[in-house]
CSV table of C-alpha atoms and ligand atoms in Angstrom, one decimal:
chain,number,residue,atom,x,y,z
F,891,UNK,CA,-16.7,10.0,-17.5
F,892,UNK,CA,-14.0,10.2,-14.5
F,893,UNK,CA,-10.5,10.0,-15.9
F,894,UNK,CA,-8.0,8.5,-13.4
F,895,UNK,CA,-4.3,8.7,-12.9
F,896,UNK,CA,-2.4,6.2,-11.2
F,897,UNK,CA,1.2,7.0,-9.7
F,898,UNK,CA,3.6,4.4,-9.3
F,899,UNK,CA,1.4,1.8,-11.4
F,900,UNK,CA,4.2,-0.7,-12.0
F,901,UNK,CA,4.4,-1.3,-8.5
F,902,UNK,CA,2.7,-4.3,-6.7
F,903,UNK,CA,-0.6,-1.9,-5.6
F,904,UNK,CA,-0.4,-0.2,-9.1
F,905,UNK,CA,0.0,-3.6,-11.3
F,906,UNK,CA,-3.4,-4.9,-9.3
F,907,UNK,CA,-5.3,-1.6,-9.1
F,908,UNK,CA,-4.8,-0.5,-12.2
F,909,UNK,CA,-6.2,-3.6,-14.2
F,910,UNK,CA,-8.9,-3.3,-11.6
F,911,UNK,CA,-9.7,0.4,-12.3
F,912,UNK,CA,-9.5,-0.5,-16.5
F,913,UNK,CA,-12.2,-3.4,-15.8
F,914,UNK,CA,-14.2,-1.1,-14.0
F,915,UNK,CA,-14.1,2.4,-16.4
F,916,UNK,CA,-12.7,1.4,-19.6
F,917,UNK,CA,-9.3,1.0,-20.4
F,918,UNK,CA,-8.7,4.5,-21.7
F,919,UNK,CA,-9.8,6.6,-19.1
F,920,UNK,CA,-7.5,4.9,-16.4
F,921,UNK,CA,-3.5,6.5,-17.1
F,922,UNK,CA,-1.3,4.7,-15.6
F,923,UNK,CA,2.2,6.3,-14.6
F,924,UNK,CA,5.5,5.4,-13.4
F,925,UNK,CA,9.4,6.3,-14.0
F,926,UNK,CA,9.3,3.2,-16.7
F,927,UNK,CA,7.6,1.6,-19.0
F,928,UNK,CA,5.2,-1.5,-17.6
F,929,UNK,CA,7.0,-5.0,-18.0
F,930,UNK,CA,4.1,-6.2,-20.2
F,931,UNK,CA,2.0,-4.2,-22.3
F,932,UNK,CA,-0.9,-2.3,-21.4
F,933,UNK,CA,-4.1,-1.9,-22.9
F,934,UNK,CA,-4.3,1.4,-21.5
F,935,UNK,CA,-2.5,4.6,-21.5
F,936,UNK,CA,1.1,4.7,-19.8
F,937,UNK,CA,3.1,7.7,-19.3
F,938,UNK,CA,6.4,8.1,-17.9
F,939,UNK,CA,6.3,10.5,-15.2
F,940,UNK,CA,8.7,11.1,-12.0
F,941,UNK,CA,6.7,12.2,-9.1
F,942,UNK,CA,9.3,14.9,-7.8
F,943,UNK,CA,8.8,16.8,-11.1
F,944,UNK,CA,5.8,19.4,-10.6
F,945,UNK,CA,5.5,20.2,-14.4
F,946,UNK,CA,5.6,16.6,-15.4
F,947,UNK,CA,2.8,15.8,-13.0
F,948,UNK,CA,0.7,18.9,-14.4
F,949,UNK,CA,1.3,18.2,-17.7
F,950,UNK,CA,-0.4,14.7,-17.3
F,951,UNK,CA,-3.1,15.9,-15.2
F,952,UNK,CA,-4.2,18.8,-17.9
F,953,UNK,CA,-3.3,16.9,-21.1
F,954,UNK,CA,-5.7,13.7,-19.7
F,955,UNK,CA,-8.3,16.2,-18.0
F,956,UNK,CA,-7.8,14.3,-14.8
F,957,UNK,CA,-10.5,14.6,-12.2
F,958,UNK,CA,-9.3,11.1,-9.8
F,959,UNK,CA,-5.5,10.4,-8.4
F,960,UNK,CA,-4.5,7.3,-6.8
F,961,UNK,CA,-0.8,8.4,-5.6
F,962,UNK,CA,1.0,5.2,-5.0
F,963,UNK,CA,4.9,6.2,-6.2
F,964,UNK,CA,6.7,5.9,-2.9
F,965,UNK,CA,10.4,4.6,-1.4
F,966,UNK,CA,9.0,1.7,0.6
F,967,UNK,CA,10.3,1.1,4.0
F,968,UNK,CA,13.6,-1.2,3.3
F,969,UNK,CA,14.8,0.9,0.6
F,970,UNK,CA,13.8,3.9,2.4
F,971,UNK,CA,16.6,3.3,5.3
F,972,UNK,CA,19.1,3.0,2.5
F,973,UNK,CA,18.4,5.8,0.9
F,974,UNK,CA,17.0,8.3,3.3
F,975,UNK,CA,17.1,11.3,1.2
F,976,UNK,CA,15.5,9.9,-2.0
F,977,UNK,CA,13.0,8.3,0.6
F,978,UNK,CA,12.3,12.2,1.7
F,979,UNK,CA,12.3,13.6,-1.8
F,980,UNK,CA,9.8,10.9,-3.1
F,981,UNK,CA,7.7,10.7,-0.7
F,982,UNK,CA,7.3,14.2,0.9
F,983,UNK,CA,7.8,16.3,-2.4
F,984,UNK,CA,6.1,13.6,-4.8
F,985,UNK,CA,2.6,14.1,-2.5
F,986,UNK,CA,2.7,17.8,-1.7
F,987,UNK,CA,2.8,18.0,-5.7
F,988,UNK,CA,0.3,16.0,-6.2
F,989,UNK,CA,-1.8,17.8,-3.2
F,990,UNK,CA,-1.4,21.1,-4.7
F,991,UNK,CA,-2.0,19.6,-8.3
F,992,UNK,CA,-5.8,17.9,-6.9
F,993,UNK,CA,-5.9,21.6,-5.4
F,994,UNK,CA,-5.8,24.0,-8.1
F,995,UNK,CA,-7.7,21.1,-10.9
F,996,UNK,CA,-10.3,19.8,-8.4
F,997,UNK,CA,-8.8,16.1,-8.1
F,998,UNK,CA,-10.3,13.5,-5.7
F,999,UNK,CA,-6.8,12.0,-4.5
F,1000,UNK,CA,-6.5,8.5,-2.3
F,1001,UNK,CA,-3.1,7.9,-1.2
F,1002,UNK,CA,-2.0,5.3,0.9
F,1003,UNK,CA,-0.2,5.2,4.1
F,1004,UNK,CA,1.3,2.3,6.2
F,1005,UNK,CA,1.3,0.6,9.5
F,1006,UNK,CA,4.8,2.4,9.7
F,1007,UNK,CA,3.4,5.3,10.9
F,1008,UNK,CA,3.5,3.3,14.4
F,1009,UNK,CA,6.6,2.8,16.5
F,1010,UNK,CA,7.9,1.3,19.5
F,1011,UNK,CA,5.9,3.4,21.9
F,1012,UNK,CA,2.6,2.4,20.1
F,1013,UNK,CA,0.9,0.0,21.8
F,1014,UNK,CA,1.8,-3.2,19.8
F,1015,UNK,CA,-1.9,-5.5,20.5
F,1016,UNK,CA,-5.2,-4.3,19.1
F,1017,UNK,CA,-3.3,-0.6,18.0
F,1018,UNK,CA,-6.2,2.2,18.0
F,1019,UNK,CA,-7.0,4.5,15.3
F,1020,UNK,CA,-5.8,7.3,17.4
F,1021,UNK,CA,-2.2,6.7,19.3
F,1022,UNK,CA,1.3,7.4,19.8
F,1023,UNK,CA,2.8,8.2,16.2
F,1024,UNK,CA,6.4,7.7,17.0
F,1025,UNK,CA,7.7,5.7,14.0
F,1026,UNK,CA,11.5,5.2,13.7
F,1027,UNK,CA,11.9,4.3,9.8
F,1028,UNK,CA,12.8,7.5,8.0
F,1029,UNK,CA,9.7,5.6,5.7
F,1030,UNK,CA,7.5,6.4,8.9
F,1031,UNK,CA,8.4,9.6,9.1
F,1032,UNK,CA,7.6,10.3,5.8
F,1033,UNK,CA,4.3,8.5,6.2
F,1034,UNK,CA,3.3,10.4,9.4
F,1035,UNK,CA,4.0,13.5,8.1
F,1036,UNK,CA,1.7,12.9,5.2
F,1037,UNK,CA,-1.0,11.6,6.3
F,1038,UNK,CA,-1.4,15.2,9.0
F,1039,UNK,CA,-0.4,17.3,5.3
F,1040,UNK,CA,-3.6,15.0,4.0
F,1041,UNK,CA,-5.2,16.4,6.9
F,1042,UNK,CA,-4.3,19.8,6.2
F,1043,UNK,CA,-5.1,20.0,2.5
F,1044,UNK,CA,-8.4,19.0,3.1
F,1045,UNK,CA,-8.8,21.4,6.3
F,1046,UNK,CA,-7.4,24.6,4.4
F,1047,UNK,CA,-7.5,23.7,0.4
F,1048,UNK,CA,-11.0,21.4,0.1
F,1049,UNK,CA,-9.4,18.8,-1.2
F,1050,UNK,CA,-11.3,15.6,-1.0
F,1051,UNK,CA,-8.1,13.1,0.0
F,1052,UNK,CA,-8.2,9.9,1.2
F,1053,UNK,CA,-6.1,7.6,3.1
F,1054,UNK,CA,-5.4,3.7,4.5
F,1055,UNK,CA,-2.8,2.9,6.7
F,1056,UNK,CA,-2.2,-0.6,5.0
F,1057,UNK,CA,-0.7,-3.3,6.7
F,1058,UNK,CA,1.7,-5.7,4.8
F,1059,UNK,CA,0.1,-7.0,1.3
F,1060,UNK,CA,0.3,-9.8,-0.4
F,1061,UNK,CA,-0.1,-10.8,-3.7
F,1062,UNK,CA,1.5,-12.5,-6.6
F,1063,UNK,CA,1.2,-10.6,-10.2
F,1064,UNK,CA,4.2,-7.8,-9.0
F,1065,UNK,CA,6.8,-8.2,-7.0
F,1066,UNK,CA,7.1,-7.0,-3.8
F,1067,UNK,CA,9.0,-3.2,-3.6
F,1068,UNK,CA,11.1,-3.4,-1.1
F,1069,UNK,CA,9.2,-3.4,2.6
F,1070,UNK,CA,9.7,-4.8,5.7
F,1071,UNK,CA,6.7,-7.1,5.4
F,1072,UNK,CA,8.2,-8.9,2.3
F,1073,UNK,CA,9.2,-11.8,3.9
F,1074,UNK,CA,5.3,-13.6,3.4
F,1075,UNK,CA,5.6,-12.9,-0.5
F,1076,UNK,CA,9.2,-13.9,-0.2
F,1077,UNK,CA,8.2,-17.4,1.6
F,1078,UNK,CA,5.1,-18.1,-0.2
F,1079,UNK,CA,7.0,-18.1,-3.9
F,1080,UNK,CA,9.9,-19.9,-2.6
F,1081,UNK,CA,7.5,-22.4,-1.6
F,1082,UNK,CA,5.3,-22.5,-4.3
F,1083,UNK,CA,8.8,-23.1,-6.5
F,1084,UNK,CA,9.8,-26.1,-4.5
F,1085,UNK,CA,12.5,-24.4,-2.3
F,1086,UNK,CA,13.1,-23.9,1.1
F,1087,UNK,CA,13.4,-20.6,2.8
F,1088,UNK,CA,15.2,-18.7,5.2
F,1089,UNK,CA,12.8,-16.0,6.9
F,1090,UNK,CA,14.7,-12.7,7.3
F,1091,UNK,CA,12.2,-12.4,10.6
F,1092,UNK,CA,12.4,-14.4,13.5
F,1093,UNK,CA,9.9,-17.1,13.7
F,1094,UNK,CA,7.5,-15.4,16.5
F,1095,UNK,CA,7.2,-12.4,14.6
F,1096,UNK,CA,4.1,-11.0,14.5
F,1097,UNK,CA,2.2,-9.0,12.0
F,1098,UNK,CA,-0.8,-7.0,10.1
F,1099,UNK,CA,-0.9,-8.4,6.9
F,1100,UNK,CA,-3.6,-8.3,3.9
F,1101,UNK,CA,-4.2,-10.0,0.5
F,1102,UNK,CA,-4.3,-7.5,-2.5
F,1103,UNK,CA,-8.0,-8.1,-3.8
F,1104,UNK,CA,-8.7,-7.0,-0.1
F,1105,UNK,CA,-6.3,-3.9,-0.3
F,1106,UNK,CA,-7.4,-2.8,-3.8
F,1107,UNK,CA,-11.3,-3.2,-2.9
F,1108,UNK,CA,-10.5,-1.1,0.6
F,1109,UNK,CA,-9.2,1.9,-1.6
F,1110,UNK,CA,-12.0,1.7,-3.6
F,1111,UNK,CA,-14.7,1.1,-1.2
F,1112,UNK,CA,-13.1,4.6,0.6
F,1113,UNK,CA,-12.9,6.7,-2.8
F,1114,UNK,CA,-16.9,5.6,-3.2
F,1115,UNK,CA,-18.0,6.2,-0.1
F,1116,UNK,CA,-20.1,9.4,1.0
F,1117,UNK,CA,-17.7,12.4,1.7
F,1118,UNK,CA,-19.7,12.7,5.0
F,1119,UNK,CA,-19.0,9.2,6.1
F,1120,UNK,CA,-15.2,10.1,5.6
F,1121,UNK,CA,-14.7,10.9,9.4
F,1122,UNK,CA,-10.8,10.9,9.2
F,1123,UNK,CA,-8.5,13.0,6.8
F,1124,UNK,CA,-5.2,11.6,7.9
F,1125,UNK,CA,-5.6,8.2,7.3
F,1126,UNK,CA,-7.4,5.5,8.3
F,1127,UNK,CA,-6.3,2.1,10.0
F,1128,UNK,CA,-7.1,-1.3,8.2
F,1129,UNK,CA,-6.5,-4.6,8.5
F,1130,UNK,CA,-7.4,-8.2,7.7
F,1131,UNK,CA,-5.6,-11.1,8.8
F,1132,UNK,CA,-2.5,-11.6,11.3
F,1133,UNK,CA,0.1,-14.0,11.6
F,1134,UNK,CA,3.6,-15.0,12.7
F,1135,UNK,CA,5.9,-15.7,10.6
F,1136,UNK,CA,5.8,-19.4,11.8
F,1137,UNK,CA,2.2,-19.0,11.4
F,1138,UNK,CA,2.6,-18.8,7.7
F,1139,UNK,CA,5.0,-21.8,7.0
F,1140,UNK,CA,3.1,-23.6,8.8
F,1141,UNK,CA,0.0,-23.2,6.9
F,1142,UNK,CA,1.8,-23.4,3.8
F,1143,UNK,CA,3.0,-27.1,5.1
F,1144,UNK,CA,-0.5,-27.9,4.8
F,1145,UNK,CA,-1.0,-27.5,0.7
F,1146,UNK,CA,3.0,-28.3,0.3
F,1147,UNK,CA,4.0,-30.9,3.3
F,1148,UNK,CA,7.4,-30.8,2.1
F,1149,UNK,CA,8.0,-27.2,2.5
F,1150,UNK,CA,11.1,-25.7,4.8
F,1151,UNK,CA,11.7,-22.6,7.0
F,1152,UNK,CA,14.3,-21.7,8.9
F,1153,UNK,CA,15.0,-18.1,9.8
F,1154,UNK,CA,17.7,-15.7,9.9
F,1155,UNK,CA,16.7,-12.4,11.2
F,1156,UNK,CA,18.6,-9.6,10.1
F,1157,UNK,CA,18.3,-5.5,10.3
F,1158,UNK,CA,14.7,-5.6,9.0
F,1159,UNK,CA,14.1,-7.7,12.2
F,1160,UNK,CA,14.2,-3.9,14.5
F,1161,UNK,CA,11.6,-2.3,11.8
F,1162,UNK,CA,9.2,-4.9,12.1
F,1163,UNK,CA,9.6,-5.3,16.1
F,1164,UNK,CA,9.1,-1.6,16.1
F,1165,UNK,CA,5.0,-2.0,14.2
F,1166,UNK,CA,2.1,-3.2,15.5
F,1167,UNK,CA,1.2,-7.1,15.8
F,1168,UNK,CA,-2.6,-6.5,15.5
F,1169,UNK,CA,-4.5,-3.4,14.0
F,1170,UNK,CA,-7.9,-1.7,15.7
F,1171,UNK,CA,-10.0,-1.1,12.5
F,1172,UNK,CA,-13.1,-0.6,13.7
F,1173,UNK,CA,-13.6,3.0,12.6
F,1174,UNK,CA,-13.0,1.8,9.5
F,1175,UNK,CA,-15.5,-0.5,9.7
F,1176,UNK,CA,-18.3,1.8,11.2
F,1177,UNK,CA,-17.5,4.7,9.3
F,1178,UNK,CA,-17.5,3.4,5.2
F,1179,UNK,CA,-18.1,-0.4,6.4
F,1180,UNK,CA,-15.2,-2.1,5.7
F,1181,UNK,CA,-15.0,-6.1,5.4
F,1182,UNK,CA,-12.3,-7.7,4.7
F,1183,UNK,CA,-12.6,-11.1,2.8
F,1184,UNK,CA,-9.4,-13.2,2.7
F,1185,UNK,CA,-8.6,-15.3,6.0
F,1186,UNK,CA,-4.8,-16.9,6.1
F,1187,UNK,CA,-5.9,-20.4,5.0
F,1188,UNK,CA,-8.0,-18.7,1.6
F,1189,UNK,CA,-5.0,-16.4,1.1
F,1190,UNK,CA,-1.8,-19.2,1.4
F,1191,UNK,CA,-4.1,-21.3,-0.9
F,1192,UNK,CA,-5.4,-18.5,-3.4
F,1193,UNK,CA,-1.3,-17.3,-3.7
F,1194,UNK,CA,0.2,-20.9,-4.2
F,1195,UNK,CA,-2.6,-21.9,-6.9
F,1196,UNK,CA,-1.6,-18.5,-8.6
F,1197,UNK,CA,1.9,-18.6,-8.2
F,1198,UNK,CA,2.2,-22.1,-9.3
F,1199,UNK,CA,0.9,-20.9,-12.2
F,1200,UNK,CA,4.0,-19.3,-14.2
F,1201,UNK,CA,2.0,-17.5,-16.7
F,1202,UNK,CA,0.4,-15.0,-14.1
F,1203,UNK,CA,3.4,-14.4,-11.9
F,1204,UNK,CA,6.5,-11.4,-12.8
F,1205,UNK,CA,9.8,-12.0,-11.2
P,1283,NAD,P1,6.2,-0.5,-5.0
P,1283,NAD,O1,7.5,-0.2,-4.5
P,1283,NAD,O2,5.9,-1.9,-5.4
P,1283,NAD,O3,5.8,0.5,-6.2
P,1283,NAD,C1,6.1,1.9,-6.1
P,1283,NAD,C2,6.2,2.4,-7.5
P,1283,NAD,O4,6.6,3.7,-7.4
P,1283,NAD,C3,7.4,1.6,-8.3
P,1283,NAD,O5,6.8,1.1,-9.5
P,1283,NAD,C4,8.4,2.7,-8.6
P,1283,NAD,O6,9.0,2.7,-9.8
P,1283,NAD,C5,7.5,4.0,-8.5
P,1283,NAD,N1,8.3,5.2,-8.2
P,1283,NAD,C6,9.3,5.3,-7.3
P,1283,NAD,N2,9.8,6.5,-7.3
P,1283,NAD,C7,9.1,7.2,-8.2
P,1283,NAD,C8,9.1,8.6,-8.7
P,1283,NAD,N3,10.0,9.5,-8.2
P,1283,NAD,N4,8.2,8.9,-9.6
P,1283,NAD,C9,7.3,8.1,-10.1
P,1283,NAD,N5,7.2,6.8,-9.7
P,1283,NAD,C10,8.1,6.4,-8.8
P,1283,NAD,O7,5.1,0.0,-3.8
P,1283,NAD,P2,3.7,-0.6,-3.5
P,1283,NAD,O8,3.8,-1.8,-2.7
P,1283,NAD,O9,2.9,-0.7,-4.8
P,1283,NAD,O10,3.1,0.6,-2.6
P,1283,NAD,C11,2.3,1.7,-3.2
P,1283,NAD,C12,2.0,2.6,-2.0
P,1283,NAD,O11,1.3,1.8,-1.0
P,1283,NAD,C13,3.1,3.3,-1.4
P,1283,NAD,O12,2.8,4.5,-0.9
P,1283,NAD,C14,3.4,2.4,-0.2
P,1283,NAD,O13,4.1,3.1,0.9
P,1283,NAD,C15,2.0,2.0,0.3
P,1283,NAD,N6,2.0,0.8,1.1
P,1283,NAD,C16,2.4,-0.4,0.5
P,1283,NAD,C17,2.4,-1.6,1.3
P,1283,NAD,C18,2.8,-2.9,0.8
P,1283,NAD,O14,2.9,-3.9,1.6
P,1283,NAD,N7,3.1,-3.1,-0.5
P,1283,NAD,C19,2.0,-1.5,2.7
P,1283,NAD,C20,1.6,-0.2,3.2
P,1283,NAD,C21,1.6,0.9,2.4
């Protein structure tokens, strides 16, 4: 039975992806790990683990006889340009242990990477698979860098990693970690609790976005596919929906009519004028066929019935 380890789990891919993951292969054979406890207990195991600690990491991976890795503990793209360093630390040293760890004990490893990766000198409509990688976030950087040390591990060290370049995701059982992309969670619960919002974006901007039962079913449709359909070792581009930001209150005025938007773009306005509007997936979808489900309209309804719902939703 494959026993999986899932970095980062209380984040908002983890808190989906995990529970997913249980469902699928039994509670106990999916650890979840993160630099705290889970808000809400688990049914599974949960270990506290920090991702820049090498011995920690190895620890985990012999004492659970780990064979599958889903790295996900990251500084996300916001925080990231606070912190720079941490950003660097995380994210560089956290998946180079984690690469040399699927190394020496024969891990399968998906870890995900972002539209950030682009920059201004990517061409913004329709962005292909293989372009300009100029990213100014020191987030990009981090997730340029990785995906070509992806690329390398499996070149040089056999390791069977995989990768999505993500676009913004959406979804209501976590919140959101601190990305550019935040503002659609951010206007769909202020909504869906009967206030108004001001959109940190201006109203024209445009975006790759994606609902999380889309995300989490892409990462596992990769990790299952055949290793020789798995044409790309960096990482791949996906994508689902996209929409202005305009786009989005303006569907969400159809469920709630009384909603309001204004906007008041601020410095996360240059990081997301710097990423692509639309994403090219098809390699994606010839190579392991992926389909995404959600359009806008199914999403902004799916979201506001489940965050109206206060049971199912963490602040
Ligand atoms: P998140 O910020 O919600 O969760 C990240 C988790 O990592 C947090 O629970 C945090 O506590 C944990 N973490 C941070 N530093 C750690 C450390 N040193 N050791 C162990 N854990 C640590 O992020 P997310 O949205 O779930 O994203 C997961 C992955 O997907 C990241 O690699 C992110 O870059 C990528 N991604 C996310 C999005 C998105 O829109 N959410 C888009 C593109 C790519």
């Amino acid at each position: 039975m494959a026993k999986f380890l899932i970095t980062g789990a209380n984040g908002q891919i983890g808190s989906d992806l995990v529970a997913r993951l249980r469902d699928m292969h039994g509670a106990d054979n999916v650890v979840g790990s993160d630099l705290r406890l889970p808000a809400s207990p688990q049914a599974g195991p949960h270990e506290i683990a920090d991702v820049t600690n090498l011995d920690q990491l190895r620890e985990l991976i012999t004492n659970y006889n780990i064979d599958t890795i889903y790295h996900l503990a990251s500084i996300l793209s916001v925080t990231g340009e606070k912190h720079p360093d941490l950003a660097w630390q995380v994210n560089m040293n956290g998946l180079k242990h984690i690469l040399d760890l699927a190394a020496a004990h024969n891990c399968k490893v998906f870890w995900p990477s972002s539209i950030a990766v682009f920059g201004p000198t990517t061409p913004r409509n329709h962005t292909p698979q293989r372009t300009v990688l100029e990213p100014q976030t020191i987030y990009g950087i981090t997730k340029s860098a990785g995906e070509l040390l992806c690329n390398y591990y499996h070149q040089h060290f056999d390791v069977d990693v995989r990768s999505l370049r993500y676009p913004g995701l959406i979804s209501y059982s976590a919140p959101p970690g601190g990305g550019t992309t935040d503002f659609s969670i951010d206007m769909l619960r202020a909504a869906a609790a009967g206030k108004a919002y001001a959109c940190f974006v201006g109203p024209k901007t445009r975006l790759p976005m994606m609902y999380m039962p889309d995300a989490v079913n892409a990462a596992l449709v990769l990790m299952h596919a055949a290793p020789e359909d798995i044409r790309t070792r960096t990482s791949y581009n996906v994508t689902a929906v996209s929409f202005s930001a305009e786009e989005l209150a303006a569907e969400i005025k159809k469920v709630i009519p009384g909603f309001e938007c204004t906007y008041a773009p601020d410095f996360r306005q240059e990081i997301a004028d710097s990423w692509p509007s639309t994403l090219n997936d098809s390699e994606a979808r010839t190579d392991w066929n992926w389909q995404p489900e959600f359009t806008l309209d199914a999403m902004v309804a799916d979201m506001l019935m489940h965050l109206q719902q206060p049971s199912k939703v963490v602040s």
